[in-house]
Short mmCIF file of C-alpha atoms in Angstrom, two decimals:
data_model
loop_
_atom_site.label_atom_id
_atom_site.label_comp_id
_atom_site.label_asym_id
_atom_site.label_seq_id
_atom_site.Cartn_x
_atom_site.Cartn_y
_atom_site.Cartn_z
CA MET A 17 34.13 -6.00 8.49
CA THR A 18 33.01 -3.58 11.00
CA HIS A 19 30.14 -1.73 9.94
CA ARG A 20 28.91 1.49 11.23
CA LEU A 21 26.08 3.65 10.18
CA SER A 22 26.75 7.22 9.14
CA ASP A 23 25.16 10.93 8.56
CA GLN A 24 21.51 9.74 9.79
CA PRO A 25 19.98 12.84 11.19
CA TRP A 26 17.32 10.00 12.81
CA LEU A 27 20.35 8.21 14.80
CA THR A 28 21.70 11.67 16.20
CA ALA A 29 18.06 13.22 16.42
CA ALA A 30 17.45 14.95 20.17
CA ALA A 31 14.46 12.73 20.52
CA THR A 32 16.22 9.63 19.50
CA ARG A 33 18.70 10.14 22.05
CA ALA A 34 16.89 10.95 24.73
CA VAL A 35 15.01 7.66 24.17
CA MET A 36 18.69 5.68 24.40
CA ALA A 37 19.61 7.62 26.84
CA ALA A 38 16.31 6.57 29.51
CA LEU A 39 16.61 2.63 28.52
CA GLU A 40 20.65 3.05 29.40
CA ALA A 41 19.84 4.58 32.39
CA SER A 42 18.03 1.55 33.82
CA GLY A 43 19.71 -1.33 32.05
CA GLY A 44 23.17 0.00 31.34
CA PRO A 45 25.29 0.75 28.41
CA GLY A 46 23.88 -1.45 25.29
CA CYS A 47 20.76 -2.91 26.64
CA ALA A 48 19.25 -1.04 23.61
CA ARG A 49 19.88 -1.04 19.81
CA PHE A 50 17.98 0.11 17.04
CA VAL A 51 16.78 -3.35 14.95
CA GLY A 52 15.68 -3.82 11.75
CA GLY A 53 14.13 -1.73 8.82
CA CYS A 54 16.17 1.31 10.19
CA VAL A 55 19.37 -0.48 10.57
CA ARG A 56 18.45 -2.32 6.87
CA ASN A 57 17.68 1.00 4.89
CA ALA A 58 20.14 3.24 6.58
CA LEU A 59 23.46 0.76 5.47
CA ILE A 60 21.83 0.78 2.14
CA GLY A 61 20.96 4.50 1.79
CA ARG A 62 17.22 3.94 1.53
CA PRO A 63 14.92 6.45 3.60
CA VAL A 64 14.26 5.71 7.23
CA ALA A 65 10.80 5.91 7.94
CA ASP A 66 10.07 4.10 11.39
CA ILE A 67 12.59 3.59 14.20
CA ASP A 68 12.42 0.43 16.27
CA ILE A 69 14.49 -0.66 19.44
CA ALA A 70 15.65 -4.04 20.60
CA THR A 71 15.89 -4.08 24.22
CA THR A 72 17.29 -6.63 27.12
CA LEU A 73 14.39 -4.97 29.39
CA ARG A 74 11.38 -6.20 30.26
CA PRO A 75 8.60 -4.48 28.97
CA GLU A 76 7.80 -3.00 32.47
CA GLU A 77 10.94 -2.02 32.94
CA THR A 78 10.83 -0.20 29.82
CA GLU A 79 8.06 1.38 30.63
CA ARG A 80 9.45 2.98 33.50
CA ALA A 81 12.51 3.51 32.64
CA ILE A 82 10.82 6.20 29.87
CA ARG A 83 8.59 7.43 32.09
CA ALA A 84 11.05 8.44 34.34
CA ALA A 85 13.10 10.40 31.93
CA GLY A 86 9.92 12.22 31.37
CA LEU A 87 8.52 10.88 28.35
CA LYS A 88 5.37 9.51 27.21
CA ALA A 89 5.21 5.43 27.29
CA VAL A 90 1.98 3.35 25.60
CA PRO A 91 2.40 -0.16 25.94
CA THR A 92 1.13 -0.78 22.74
CA GLY A 93 1.57 -4.34 22.78
CA ILE A 94 2.80 -5.47 26.43
CA ALA A 95 2.35 -9.08 26.39
CA HIS A 96 4.72 -9.40 23.27
CA GLY A 97 7.07 -7.17 25.09
CA THR A 98 6.46 -3.82 22.69
CA VAL A 99 6.37 -0.26 24.63
CA THR A 100 6.20 2.61 22.09
CA ALA A 101 7.78 5.57 23.37
CA VAL A 102 7.26 9.28 22.23
CA ALA A 103 9.71 12.24 22.32
CA GLU A 104 9.25 15.46 20.42
CA ARG A 105 5.77 13.24 19.03
CA ARG A 106 8.22 11.02 17.33
CA PRO A 107 7.10 7.34 18.08
CA PHE A 108 10.04 4.87 18.82
CA GLU A 109 8.73 1.30 19.30
CA ILE A 110 10.85 -1.07 21.70
CA THR A 111 10.32 -4.27 21.45
CA THR A 112 12.28 -6.44 24.57
CA LEU A 113 14.09 -9.00 22.71
CA ARG A 114 12.26 -12.77 22.15
CA ARG A 115 12.18 -16.52 21.46
CA ASP A 116 9.67 -18.33 20.06
CA VAL A 117 8.32 -20.85 22.06
CA SER A 118 5.27 -22.21 20.02
CA THR A 119 3.80 -21.27 16.87
CA ASP A 120 1.04 -22.12 14.63
CA GLY A 121 1.76 -20.08 11.57
CA ARG A 122 -0.20 -17.47 12.58
CA ASN A 123 0.18 -16.75 16.04
CA ALA A 124 3.85 -16.90 18.16
CA THR A 125 3.87 -17.78 22.21
CA VAL A 126 6.96 -15.90 23.04
CA ALA A 127 9.45 -15.79 26.04
CA PHE A 128 11.47 -13.22 26.66
CA THR A 129 15.79 -13.47 27.16
CA GLY A 130 18.61 -11.39 26.88
CA ASP A 131 20.23 -13.14 24.19
CA TRP A 132 20.67 -11.42 21.23
CA ALA A 133 20.91 -13.95 19.01
CA GLU A 134 17.77 -16.16 20.08
CA ASP A 135 16.01 -12.56 18.78
CA ALA A 136 18.18 -12.58 15.74
CA ALA A 137 16.99 -15.97 15.24
CA ARG A 138 13.55 -15.78 15.19
CA ARG A 139 13.47 -13.24 12.63
CA ASP A 140 12.50 -13.37 8.85
CA PHE A 141 15.17 -12.71 6.98
CA ARG A 142 18.86 -12.13 7.60
CA LEU A 143 18.78 -8.54 6.13
CA ASN A 144 16.09 -7.41 9.03
CA ALA A 145 17.87 -9.29 11.88
CA LEU A 146 20.64 -6.60 12.10
CA TYR A 147 21.26 -4.19 15.21
CA ALA A 148 22.61 -1.00 15.96
CA ASP A 149 23.73 0.70 18.87
CA ALA A 150 23.28 4.27 20.17
CA GLU A 151 26.85 5.69 18.15
CA GLY A 152 25.77 3.23 14.73
CA GLN A 153 28.12 0.15 15.21
CA VAL A 154 26.38 -2.01 13.41
CA PHE A 155 26.21 -5.88 14.71
CA ASP A 156 24.74 -8.60 12.76
CA PRO A 157 24.55 -12.16 14.63
CA THR A 158 23.54 -13.92 11.56
CA GLY A 159 27.09 -13.10 9.53
CA LYS A 160 25.21 -12.63 6.84
CA GLY A 161 22.75 -9.64 7.22
CA VAL A 162 24.97 -6.81 6.21
CA ALA A 163 25.93 -8.24 3.25
CA ASP A 164 22.66 -9.51 2.13
CA ALA A 165 21.44 -6.01 2.51
CA LEU A 166 24.06 -4.43 0.46
CA ALA A 167 23.86 -7.49 -2.26
CA GLY A 168 20.16 -7.24 -2.63
CA ARG A 169 19.71 -10.99 -1.53
CA ILE A 170 16.26 -11.84 0.79
CA VAL A 171 17.63 -15.01 2.76
CA PHE A 172 15.41 -16.69 5.92
CA VAL A 173 17.19 -16.69 8.67
CA GLY A 174 17.56 -20.31 8.59
CA ASP A 175 15.86 -22.99 7.51
CA PRO A 176 13.47 -21.25 4.86
CA GLU A 177 9.98 -23.80 5.40
CA THR A 178 10.79 -23.57 9.54
CA ARG A 179 10.41 -19.82 9.46
CA ILE A 180 7.53 -20.21 7.02
CA ARG A 181 5.64 -22.73 9.12
CA GLU A 182 5.84 -20.63 12.13
CA ASP A 183 4.13 -17.54 10.24
CA PHE A 184 2.65 -18.00 6.38
CA LEU A 185 2.59 -14.13 5.92
CA ARG A 186 6.33 -14.46 5.09
CA VAL A 187 5.88 -16.36 1.80
CA LEU A 188 4.71 -13.20 0.70
CA ARG A 189 7.06 -10.85 2.76
CA PHE A 190 9.19 -13.12 0.83
CA PHE A 191 8.07 -11.71 -2.37
CA ARG A 192 7.40 -8.04 -0.76
CA PHE A 193 10.69 -7.75 0.12
CA HIS A 194 12.42 -9.18 -3.51
CA ALA A 195 10.43 -6.25 -4.42
CA TRP A 196 11.61 -3.61 -2.32
CA TYR A 197 14.92 -4.63 -1.63
CA GLY A 198 15.49 -7.98 -3.71
CA ARG A 199 18.38 -7.41 -6.75
CA GLY A 200 18.44 -10.36 -9.63
CA GLU A 201 17.07 -13.92 -9.31
CA PRO A 202 15.24 -15.00 -6.03
CA ASP A 203 16.82 -16.99 -3.53
CA ALA A 204 16.57 -20.66 -4.84
CA ALA A 205 15.63 -22.58 -1.20
CA ALA A 206 13.14 -19.40 -0.11
CA LEU A 207 11.55 -19.96 -3.92
CA ALA A 208 11.18 -23.32 -3.72
CA ALA A 209 9.56 -23.15 -0.03
CA CYS A 210 6.86 -20.59 -0.89
CA ARG A 211 5.84 -22.13 -3.32
CA ASP A 212 5.48 -25.91 -1.18
CA LEU A 213 3.75 -24.12 1.54
CA ALA A 214 1.88 -21.19 -0.28
CA PRO A 215 -1.71 -23.28 0.51
CA GLY A 216 -0.66 -22.13 4.69
CA MET A 217 -1.63 -18.32 3.47
CA SER A 218 -5.46 -19.85 3.44
CA ARG A 219 -5.37 -19.83 7.39
CA LEU A 220 -4.46 -16.15 7.50
CA SER A 221 -6.95 -13.57 7.81
CA ALA A 222 -7.96 -11.64 4.59
CA GLU A 223 -6.56 -7.95 6.06
CA ARG A 224 -2.70 -9.57 6.69
CA VAL A 225 -2.87 -10.71 2.95
CA SER A 226 -4.07 -7.75 1.51
CA SER A 227 -2.15 -4.97 3.41
CA GLU A 228 0.89 -7.15 2.44
CA LEU A 229 -0.27 -7.93 -1.06
CA MET A 230 -0.54 -3.61 -1.43
CA LYS A 231 2.93 -3.48 0.30
CA LEU A 232 3.90 -5.13 -2.55
CA LEU A 233 2.46 -3.71 -5.13
CA SER A 234 3.61 -0.30 -3.77
CA ALA A 235 7.33 -1.03 -4.29
CA GLU A 236 8.89 1.32 -7.51
CA ASN A 237 8.91 -1.93 -9.56
CA PRO A 238 7.85 -5.14 -8.39
CA ARG A 239 7.62 -7.04 -12.08
CA ALA A 240 10.38 -9.26 -11.33
CA ALA A 241 8.83 -10.29 -7.52
CA VAL A 242 5.09 -10.68 -9.12
CA ALA A 243 6.18 -12.91 -11.93
CA ALA A 244 8.06 -15.03 -9.14
CA MET A 245 4.76 -15.11 -7.21
CA ALA A 246 2.80 -16.03 -10.60
CA GLU A 247 5.62 -19.07 -11.31
CA ALA A 248 5.37 -20.24 -7.82
CA GLY A 249 1.81 -20.69 -7.82
CA VAL A 250 1.65 -17.37 -5.09
CA LEU A 251 -0.34 -15.16 -6.76
CA ALA A 252 -2.91 -17.94 -7.42
CA GLN A 253 -3.46 -18.63 -4.00
CA VAL A 254 -3.89 -15.03 -2.72
CA LEU A 255 -5.58 -13.74 -5.82
CA PRO A 256 -6.83 -16.41 -8.13
CA GLU A 257 -9.38 -13.97 -10.24
CA ALA A 258 -5.49 -12.67 -11.16
CA ARG A 259 -4.15 -12.77 -14.70
CA LEU A 260 -0.38 -11.59 -15.44
CA THR A 261 -0.30 -9.76 -18.86
CA PRO A 262 1.20 -7.10 -20.58
CA LEU A 263 -1.12 -4.97 -19.08
CA PHE A 264 0.38 -5.25 -15.16
CA GLU A 265 3.94 -4.33 -16.69
CA ALA A 266 2.30 -1.11 -19.00
CA ALA A 267 0.86 0.02 -15.77
CA VAL A 268 4.75 -0.24 -13.69
CA VAL A 269 5.93 1.69 -16.85
CA GLN A 270 3.36 3.97 -16.38
CA GLY A 271 3.96 4.63 -12.81
CA ALA A 272 0.90 4.09 -11.97
CA GLU A 273 -0.10 3.65 -8.16
CA PRO A 274 -0.61 1.01 -6.59
CA VAL A 275 -4.78 0.39 -6.84
CA VAL A 276 -4.21 0.61 -10.72
CA ARG A 277 -1.07 -1.71 -10.97
CA LEU A 278 -3.77 -4.05 -8.93
CA MET A 279 -6.89 -3.22 -11.22
CA MET A 280 -4.49 -4.35 -14.27
CA LEU A 281 -4.34 -7.75 -12.40
CA LEU A 282 -7.43 -8.61 -12.53
CA PRO A 283 -10.63 -8.93 -15.09
CA PRO A 284 -12.76 -5.67 -15.86
CA ASP A 285 -15.56 -7.50 -14.59
CA ASP A 286 -17.20 -5.57 -11.60
CA ALA A 287 -18.80 -9.09 -10.32
CA VAL A 288 -15.48 -10.51 -10.66
CA VAL A 289 -13.86 -7.39 -8.73
CA ARG A 290 -16.44 -6.86 -5.64
CA GLU A 291 -15.99 -10.73 -5.51
CA ALA A 292 -12.33 -10.21 -4.78
CA SER A 293 -12.74 -7.35 -2.99
CA ALA A 294 -14.73 -8.81 -0.38
CA ARG A 295 -12.83 -11.98 0.16
CA LEU A 296 -9.69 -9.92 0.79
CA ARG A 297 -11.87 -7.64 2.66
CA PHE A 298 -9.68 -4.56 0.83
CA PRO A 299 -11.06 -1.19 2.06
CA ASN A 300 -14.05 0.01 1.22
CA ALA A 301 -12.30 2.88 -0.92
CA THR A 302 -10.17 0.54 -2.92
CA ARG A 303 -13.56 -1.62 -3.58
CA ASP A 304 -15.11 0.91 -5.10
CA ARG A 305 -12.54 2.79 -7.12
CA LEU A 306 -11.72 -0.77 -8.52
CA VAL A 307 -15.80 -1.82 -9.74
CA HIS A 308 -16.47 2.21 -10.85
CA ALA A 309 -13.02 1.53 -12.82
CA ALA A 310 -14.79 -1.81 -14.31
CA LEU A 311 -17.93 -0.19 -15.05
CA VAL A 312 -16.66 2.96 -16.76
CA LEU A 313 -14.32 1.12 -18.65
CA PRO A 314 -16.75 0.86 -22.03
CA ALA A 315 -17.11 3.98 -21.91
CA ILE A 316 -13.63 5.66 -22.64
CA SER A 317 -11.64 5.44 -25.34
CA LEU A 318 -8.19 6.68 -26.20
CA SER A 319 -10.03 8.56 -29.24
CA MET A 320 -12.12 10.48 -27.33
CA THR A 321 -12.41 14.50 -28.07
CA ASP A 322 -11.66 16.44 -25.19
CA ARG A 323 -15.66 17.68 -25.42
CA GLN A 324 -16.51 14.20 -25.32
CA ALA A 325 -14.06 13.09 -22.94
CA ARG A 326 -15.42 16.04 -20.44
CA SER A 327 -18.89 14.96 -21.10
CA ALA A 328 -17.77 11.28 -19.21
CA LEU A 329 -15.81 13.59 -16.43
CA TYR A 330 -19.04 14.53 -15.98
CA GLY A 331 -20.75 11.94 -15.82
CA HIS A 332 -18.32 9.29 -13.94
CA GLY A 333 -16.07 11.05 -11.83
CA ALA A 334 -12.11 12.24 -12.55
CA ARG A 335 -10.78 9.23 -10.73
CA ALA A 336 -12.42 6.28 -12.34
CA PHE A 337 -11.94 8.33 -15.95
CA SER A 338 -8.44 8.86 -15.27
CA ASP A 339 -8.16 4.47 -14.25
CA ALA A 340 -10.34 3.99 -16.83
CA VAL A 341 -8.04 5.57 -19.11
CA ARG A 342 -4.73 3.80 -18.01
CA ARG A 343 -6.08 0.82 -18.80
CA ARG A 344 -6.43 1.59 -22.24
CA TRP A 345 -3.45 2.86 -22.25
CA ALA A 346 -1.91 -0.60 -21.15
CA GLU A 347 -3.73 -1.96 -23.52
CA ALA A 348 -2.08 0.28 -25.94
CA PRO A 349 1.10 1.25 -25.25
CA ASP A 350 1.49 3.06 -28.44
CA ARG A 351 -1.30 5.76 -27.73
CA ALA A 352 1.05 7.49 -24.66
CA VAL A 353 0.65 10.98 -26.72
CA ASP A 354 -3.77 10.17 -26.52
CA ALA A 355 -3.36 8.92 -22.30
CA ARG A 356 -1.44 11.72 -21.56
CA ARG A 357 -3.65 14.28 -23.24
CA LEU A 358 -6.76 12.50 -21.24
CA LEU A 359 -5.02 12.18 -17.83
CA ALA A 360 -4.00 16.06 -18.27
CA LEU A 361 -7.59 16.81 -19.12
CA ALA A 362 -9.11 14.72 -16.11
CA GLU A 363 -6.50 16.22 -13.48
CA GLY A 364 -6.88 20.10 -14.65
CA TRP A 365 -10.78 19.65 -15.51
CA THR A 366 -12.67 21.34 -12.61
CA ARG A 367 -16.78 19.74 -12.61
CA PRO A 368 -19.72 22.43 -13.36
CA PRO A 369 -22.18 22.65 -11.05
CA LEU A 370 -25.41 22.32 -12.80
CA PRO A 371 -26.40 26.24 -13.68
CA VAL A 372 -30.22 26.18 -12.90
CA GLY A 373 -32.41 24.55 -10.51
CA GLY A 374 -35.89 24.18 -9.00
CA ARG A 375 -36.13 28.19 -7.64
CA ASP A 376 -35.67 28.71 -11.62
CA LEU A 377 -38.26 26.97 -12.91
CA ALA A 378 -40.60 27.72 -10.16
CA ARG A 379 -40.28 31.49 -11.70
CA LEU A 380 -41.46 29.96 -15.44
CA GLY A 381 -44.57 28.53 -13.86
CA VAL A 382 -43.11 25.29 -13.01
CA GLU A 383 -44.84 23.59 -9.76
CA PRO A 384 -42.26 21.77 -7.40
CA GLY A 385 -42.54 18.28 -8.08
CA PRO A 386 -42.05 15.41 -10.42
CA GLU A 387 -42.03 17.63 -13.35
CA THR A 388 -39.74 20.01 -11.93
CA GLY A 389 -37.10 16.58 -11.82
CA ARG A 390 -37.57 16.18 -15.14
CA LEU A 391 -36.76 19.05 -16.78
CA LEU A 392 -33.88 19.50 -15.11
CA LYS A 393 -32.24 16.04 -16.45
CA ALA A 394 -33.92 17.05 -19.46
CA PHE A 395 -31.99 20.44 -19.22
CA GLU A 396 -28.95 18.88 -17.66
CA GLU A 397 -28.41 16.21 -20.78
CA ALA A 398 -28.31 18.94 -23.40
CA TRP A 399 -26.09 21.10 -21.65
CA VAL A 400 -23.38 18.28 -21.49
CA ALA A 401 -24.23 17.69 -24.74
CA ASP A 402 -22.89 21.34 -25.61
CA ASP A 403 -19.96 21.20 -23.63
CA PHE A 404 -21.20 22.97 -20.75
CA PRO A 405 -22.34 26.89 -22.18
CA ALA A 406 -21.18 29.13 -20.14
CA ALA A 407 -24.17 32.08 -20.79
CA GLY A 408 -27.77 31.49 -22.04
CA HIS A 409 -28.96 29.27 -19.47
CA ALA A 410 -32.34 31.44 -19.02
CA GLU A 411 -33.27 30.99 -22.48
CA ARG A 412 -32.36 27.16 -22.57
CA LEU A 413 -35.07 26.84 -19.96
CA ARG A 414 -37.62 28.85 -20.77
CA ALA A 415 -37.61 27.08 -24.24
CA LEU A 416 -36.79 23.55 -22.73
CA VAL A 417 -40.63 23.74 -20.34
CA SER A 418 -42.61 26.05 -23.72
CA GLN A 419 -41.65 22.87 -25.68
CA GLN A 420 -42.08 20.33 -22.61
CA ARG A 421 -45.11 21.76 -22.68
CA GLY A 422 -46.26 22.00 -26.08
#
């Protein structure tokens, strides 16, 4: 059965047409095809973000063709055959057809080829080994890619163990693609290969692993994929601190963002979180967010009054407060009303600035120095405890100075 992409604005966009025309002007009709995610997503009605193109042209020929058409060419991965074309400020990643010469589980040595089937044979999953020409006609070299995409099946191209041994990151990619595109039970052969070869992921860089993990957790509903990861021993290999509990499922039901979902897999222990973050080399912002949520959690309760919540927000910040509230909500799913009240308060509340400063104390005869700091700290504590009153600051400060001086 012949398939054709239809109603795809990116396919008929002027920038896309310009890039394909530039390549075909050099290599002739059919020398370039769209490949991978853009074809897959167009077939199943998902949004298309990146547009990748495969071509029979060699990298240097691609670069010349793009520049000859007056477009920008960036040799982003020339050794592996990749040139990025930029048309109307949109990037198009163009890669020469390749076959693997050797692999070591992390990197591959490739040779360029003009054979579309050889290029498809080195890809990970059949639904990613799809191509489409400039008019949208789909090519399916494995003969199963279109059916897999439409049915939600994540199946390796060829033998699963062979594909994984070429790049052990494909273990995580299998679960990530199942989270994003899979339906029903995971492919049994793929799952068995992932279980057997999971220890090979120890050879991968921490950055590659953490990036893939966060992409997986970004899926709308990654619960089944993460459960399969845990059952296969893959979750323990990647994140031994993780515990798959009802908290994770609750976070997904809440619609929590990926970092919060990750937080639910980890214990609320800042030392454990720091160690896991360091090992996987999470970005500093992710690490700090996980740590702060663990530190703040003991101070947060869904029974807090709005006044108590404002005090906690002032002391801990809205993000750490909200993350801790979401964990408490996951622990008590029946307290959704209280959790939403506190989350709404955090979203709408603006932390007020301290209404007095050193100059105010100087006007009361307090010399700059340690006493100023102590008095301002005492004023702040009383001001927060009184729920941030908007007036009477001068009188409060004068009384505090008199009290402190006896």
